[in-house]
Amino acid sequence: MTALALRRQDAIALGDLDGDGRADLVLGENNLRVVRAGRQGLPDTAPRVITQDTPGVPGAQETGDDFGWTVSIGDTDGDGYGDILAGIPEEDFGGLKNAGTFAVVPGGPRGATGAGAKVLSQNTPGVPGTAENGDRFGLNATLVDGNGDGKAEPVVASVAENSFAGGVWVFPGGATAKGSFTFGARTLGTVASGARLGDQFPR
């Protein structure tokens, strides 16, 4: 078994985290395992492991938070380095259980190290809505350049929102709440009950 052996639950993303033109590998399953690609491709070496206890990452590593349940890579700030979007759907905070958050871990010349990471939730000032027990915000998350500005925006789902009606949040400001908005069944004119909006995103 090598250092890159996959686990059944792993989320996987490929993207250039260090600006060298090569796609690096990120595996997520209650941590982020980052493998930087070399000239000969991905090396068979131990990955860099990033957790919520890594310096620069807000929060604390706890069993069951599911840090990195979903992972996606894209340049959220236009600096030429890919950033990691990591869903943390089972995160507890402010007396709430399984309310959920997501993290944006920036890339740089050394790849993603955890430094400068940001974590947002429905209780972050400027984010629409209110975090509640069991929302599992971040259960599904991806990066999409929806407005064509060359920067990738986090698109984050709370599948269990409003008794599993679901909802989707878009963050045009990248790792900030600036300009964030949400839509759900009422916005789309669809049936809310058990719709699980955001359960699946196109790939």
Short mmCIF file of C-alpha atoms in Angstrom, two decimals:
data_model
loop_
_atom_site.label_atom_id
_atom_site.label_comp_id
_atom_site.label_asym_id
_atom_site.label_seq_id
_atom_site.Cartn_x
_atom_site.Cartn_y
_atom_site.Cartn_z
CA MET A 1 0.00 0.00 0.00
CA THR A 2 1.41 3.41 -0.97
CA ALA A 3 0.96 6.79 0.67
CA LEU A 4 -1.67 7.58 -1.97
CA ALA A 5 -3.96 4.63 -1.26
CA LEU A 6 -7.57 5.72 -1.63
CA ARG A 7 -10.28 5.23 0.96
CA ARG A 8 -13.84 4.56 -0.07
CA GLN A 9 -15.10 7.90 1.23
CA ASP A 10 -12.41 10.07 -0.35
CA ALA A 11 -13.43 13.20 -2.22
CA ILE A 12 -10.98 13.94 -5.05
CA ALA A 13 -10.00 17.09 -6.92
CA LEU A 14 -7.24 18.03 -9.37
CA GLY A 15 -5.94 21.56 -9.93
CA ASP A 16 -2.83 23.71 -10.04
CA LEU A 17 -2.22 24.92 -6.49
CA ASP A 18 1.30 26.30 -6.99
CA GLY A 19 1.07 27.95 -10.43
CA ASP A 20 3.55 25.65 -12.17
CA GLY A 21 1.08 24.52 -14.83
CA ARG A 22 0.75 21.00 -13.44
CA ALA A 23 -2.35 19.56 -11.76
CA ASP A 24 -1.92 18.73 -8.10
CA LEU A 25 -4.08 16.18 -6.28
CA VAL A 26 -6.27 16.79 -3.23
CA LEU A 27 -8.03 14.01 -1.33
CA GLY A 28 -10.55 14.86 1.36
CA GLU A 29 -12.01 12.79 4.18
CA ASN A 30 -11.91 14.58 7.55
CA ASN A 31 -8.63 16.10 6.42
CA LEU A 32 -7.05 17.32 3.20
CA ARG A 33 -4.19 15.29 1.74
CA VAL A 34 -2.33 17.36 -0.84
CA VAL A 35 0.11 15.89 -3.38
CA ARG A 36 1.98 18.38 -5.54
CA ALA A 37 2.73 17.18 -9.05
CA GLY A 38 6.33 17.15 -10.27
CA ARG A 39 7.76 17.07 -13.78
CA GLN A 40 7.18 13.32 -13.89
CA GLY A 41 3.63 13.59 -12.59
CA LEU A 42 2.35 12.80 -9.11
CA PRO A 43 5.08 11.38 -6.85
CA ASP A 44 4.55 8.30 -4.72
CA THR A 45 5.41 10.13 -1.51
CA ALA A 46 3.58 11.05 1.64
CA PRO A 47 1.10 13.87 1.02
CA ARG A 48 0.93 17.12 2.95
CA VAL A 49 -1.93 16.75 5.43
CA ILE A 50 -4.05 19.79 6.31
CA THR A 51 -6.55 19.64 9.17
CA GLN A 52 -8.44 22.18 11.23
CA ASP A 53 -5.51 22.05 13.66
CA THR A 54 -3.05 23.14 10.94
CA PRO A 55 -1.71 26.67 11.61
CA GLY A 56 -3.74 29.18 9.61
CA VAL A 57 -6.89 27.05 9.45
CA PRO A 58 -9.72 28.34 11.69
CA GLY A 59 -11.44 25.94 14.06
CA ALA A 60 -10.36 22.73 15.75
CA GLN A 61 -10.03 19.23 14.34
CA GLU A 62 -12.73 16.95 15.70
CA THR A 63 -13.77 13.44 14.79
CA GLY A 64 -16.86 13.51 12.64
CA ASP A 65 -16.63 17.11 11.37
CA ASP A 66 -16.05 15.71 7.86
CA PHE A 67 -13.52 18.39 6.93
CA GLY A 68 -13.12 17.90 3.17
CA TRP A 69 -16.30 15.86 2.66
CA THR A 70 -16.36 17.57 -0.73
CA VAL A 71 -13.34 19.23 -2.36
CA SER A 72 -12.94 21.43 -5.40
CA ILE A 73 -10.03 23.46 -6.79
CA GLY A 74 -10.19 26.83 -8.55
CA ASP A 75 -8.63 30.30 -8.41
CA THR A 76 -11.02 32.29 -6.22
CA ASP A 77 -9.02 35.52 -6.07
CA GLY A 78 -7.32 35.76 -9.48
CA ASP A 79 -3.75 35.45 -8.16
CA GLY A 80 -2.87 32.60 -10.49
CA TYR A 81 -2.89 29.90 -7.81
CA GLY A 82 -5.65 27.36 -7.36
CA ASP A 83 -7.44 27.37 -4.01
CA ILE A 84 -9.13 24.45 -2.27
CA LEU A 85 -12.83 24.60 -1.39
CA ALA A 86 -13.59 22.08 1.35
CA GLY A 87 -17.05 21.34 2.72
CA ILE A 88 -17.32 20.73 6.48
CA PRO A 89 -20.96 19.64 6.77
CA GLU A 90 -20.88 18.16 10.28
CA GLU A 91 -19.18 21.14 11.93
CA ASP A 92 -20.61 22.17 15.32
CA PHE A 93 -20.38 25.80 16.43
CA GLY A 94 -22.19 28.32 18.59
CA GLY A 95 -24.07 25.59 20.43
CA LEU A 96 -25.36 24.14 17.15
CA LYS A 97 -24.80 20.54 16.09
CA ASN A 98 -24.05 19.56 12.48
CA ALA A 99 -24.82 23.07 11.25
CA GLY A 100 -21.95 22.92 8.76
CA THR A 101 -19.41 25.32 7.30
CA PHE A 102 -16.98 25.43 4.39
CA ALA A 103 -13.34 26.42 4.09
CA VAL A 104 -11.31 28.05 1.35
CA VAL A 105 -7.64 27.10 1.65
CA PRO A 106 -5.51 29.28 -0.62
CA GLY A 107 -2.76 28.05 -2.89
CA GLY A 108 0.57 29.78 -3.40
CA PRO A 109 4.16 29.21 -4.55
CA ARG A 110 4.45 26.35 -2.03
CA GLY A 111 1.01 25.00 -2.87
CA ALA A 112 -1.72 24.87 -0.24
CA THR A 113 -0.30 24.90 3.29
CA GLY A 114 -3.31 25.96 5.35
CA ALA A 115 -2.02 29.51 5.82
CA GLY A 116 -4.66 32.16 5.17
CA ALA A 117 -7.60 29.74 5.16
CA LYS A 118 -11.08 31.20 5.66
CA VAL A 119 -14.17 29.45 7.04
CA LEU A 120 -17.71 30.65 6.39
CA SER A 121 -21.14 29.55 7.59
CA GLN A 122 -24.73 30.73 7.42
CA ASN A 123 -23.95 32.76 10.56
CA THR A 124 -21.06 34.65 8.96
CA PRO A 125 -22.05 38.34 8.73
CA GLY A 126 -23.35 39.09 5.25
CA VAL A 127 -24.33 35.50 4.44
CA PRO A 128 -28.11 35.10 3.93
CA GLY A 129 -29.99 32.81 6.28
CA THR A 130 -29.36 31.43 9.74
CA ALA A 131 -27.42 28.34 10.77
CA GLU A 132 -29.51 25.67 12.44
CA ASN A 133 -29.00 22.24 13.92
CA GLY A 134 -28.63 19.59 11.23
CA ASP A 135 -28.49 21.94 8.21
CA ARG A 136 -25.25 20.29 7.05
CA PHE A 137 -24.22 23.39 5.14
CA GLY A 138 -21.30 22.36 2.93
CA LEU A 139 -22.50 18.80 2.31
CA ASN A 140 -22.08 19.58 -1.38
CA ALA A 141 -19.79 22.34 -2.64
CA THR A 142 -17.96 23.23 -5.84
CA LEU A 143 -16.14 26.10 -7.53
CA VAL A 144 -17.62 27.67 -10.67
CA ASP A 145 -16.80 30.84 -12.60
CA GLY A 146 -20.44 31.75 -13.00
CA ASN A 147 -19.98 35.37 -14.06
CA GLY A 148 -17.01 34.98 -16.42
CA ASP A 149 -14.65 37.23 -14.46
CA GLY A 150 -11.88 34.63 -14.38
CA LYS A 151 -12.36 33.89 -10.69
CA ALA A 152 -14.03 30.79 -9.29
CA GLU A 153 -16.98 31.31 -6.93
CA PRO A 154 -17.86 28.86 -4.16
CA VAL A 155 -21.28 27.32 -4.70
CA VAL A 156 -22.37 25.62 -1.48
CA ALA A 157 -25.44 23.54 -0.68
CA SER A 158 -27.30 22.96 2.56
CA VAL A 159 -29.17 19.82 1.55
CA ALA A 160 -30.97 19.47 4.90
CA GLU A 161 -32.12 23.11 5.01
CA ASN A 162 -35.79 23.54 5.96
CA SER A 163 -36.53 19.86 6.57
CA PHE A 164 -34.57 18.71 3.52
CA ALA A 165 -36.08 21.19 1.11
CA GLY A 166 -32.46 22.20 0.53
CA GLY A 167 -30.84 25.41 -0.62
CA VAL A 168 -27.84 26.70 -2.53
CA TRP A 169 -25.55 29.65 -1.70
CA VAL A 170 -23.25 31.47 -4.14
CA PHE A 171 -20.21 33.48 -3.00
CA PRO A 172 -19.03 35.85 -5.75
CA GLY A 173 -16.45 37.26 -3.33
CA GLY A 174 -14.63 33.94 -3.09
CA ALA A 175 -13.59 33.44 0.51
CA THR A 176 -15.73 36.37 1.70
CA ALA A 177 -19.44 36.90 2.28
CA LYS A 178 -19.46 39.98 0.02
CA GLY A 179 -22.30 39.75 -2.50
CA SER A 180 -23.35 36.27 -1.39
CA PHE A 181 -26.88 35.16 -2.19
CA THR A 182 -29.05 32.09 -1.88
CA PHE A 183 -31.87 30.40 -3.71
CA GLY A 184 -34.22 27.57 -2.87
CA ALA A 185 -37.52 25.99 -3.78
CA ARG A 186 -39.45 29.24 -3.36
CA THR A 187 -37.05 31.08 -5.70
CA LEU A 188 -37.27 28.35 -8.33
CA GLY A 189 -41.00 27.77 -7.97
CA THR A 190 -40.52 24.08 -7.20
CA VAL A 191 -41.94 21.78 -4.53
CA ALA A 192 -40.02 22.24 -1.30
CA SER A 193 -40.91 19.10 0.65
CA GLY A 194 -37.98 16.69 0.61
CA ALA A 195 -36.53 18.20 -2.58
CA ARG A 196 -32.91 18.09 -1.25
CA LEU A 197 -31.95 20.97 -3.51
CA GLY A 198 -28.18 20.99 -3.97
CA ASP A 199 -27.75 17.26 -3.36
CA GLN A 200 -26.13 16.91 -6.80
CA PHE A 201 -24.19 19.45 -8.87
CA PRO A 202 -23.30 18.97 -12.57
CA ARG A 203 -19.67 17.95 -13.07
#
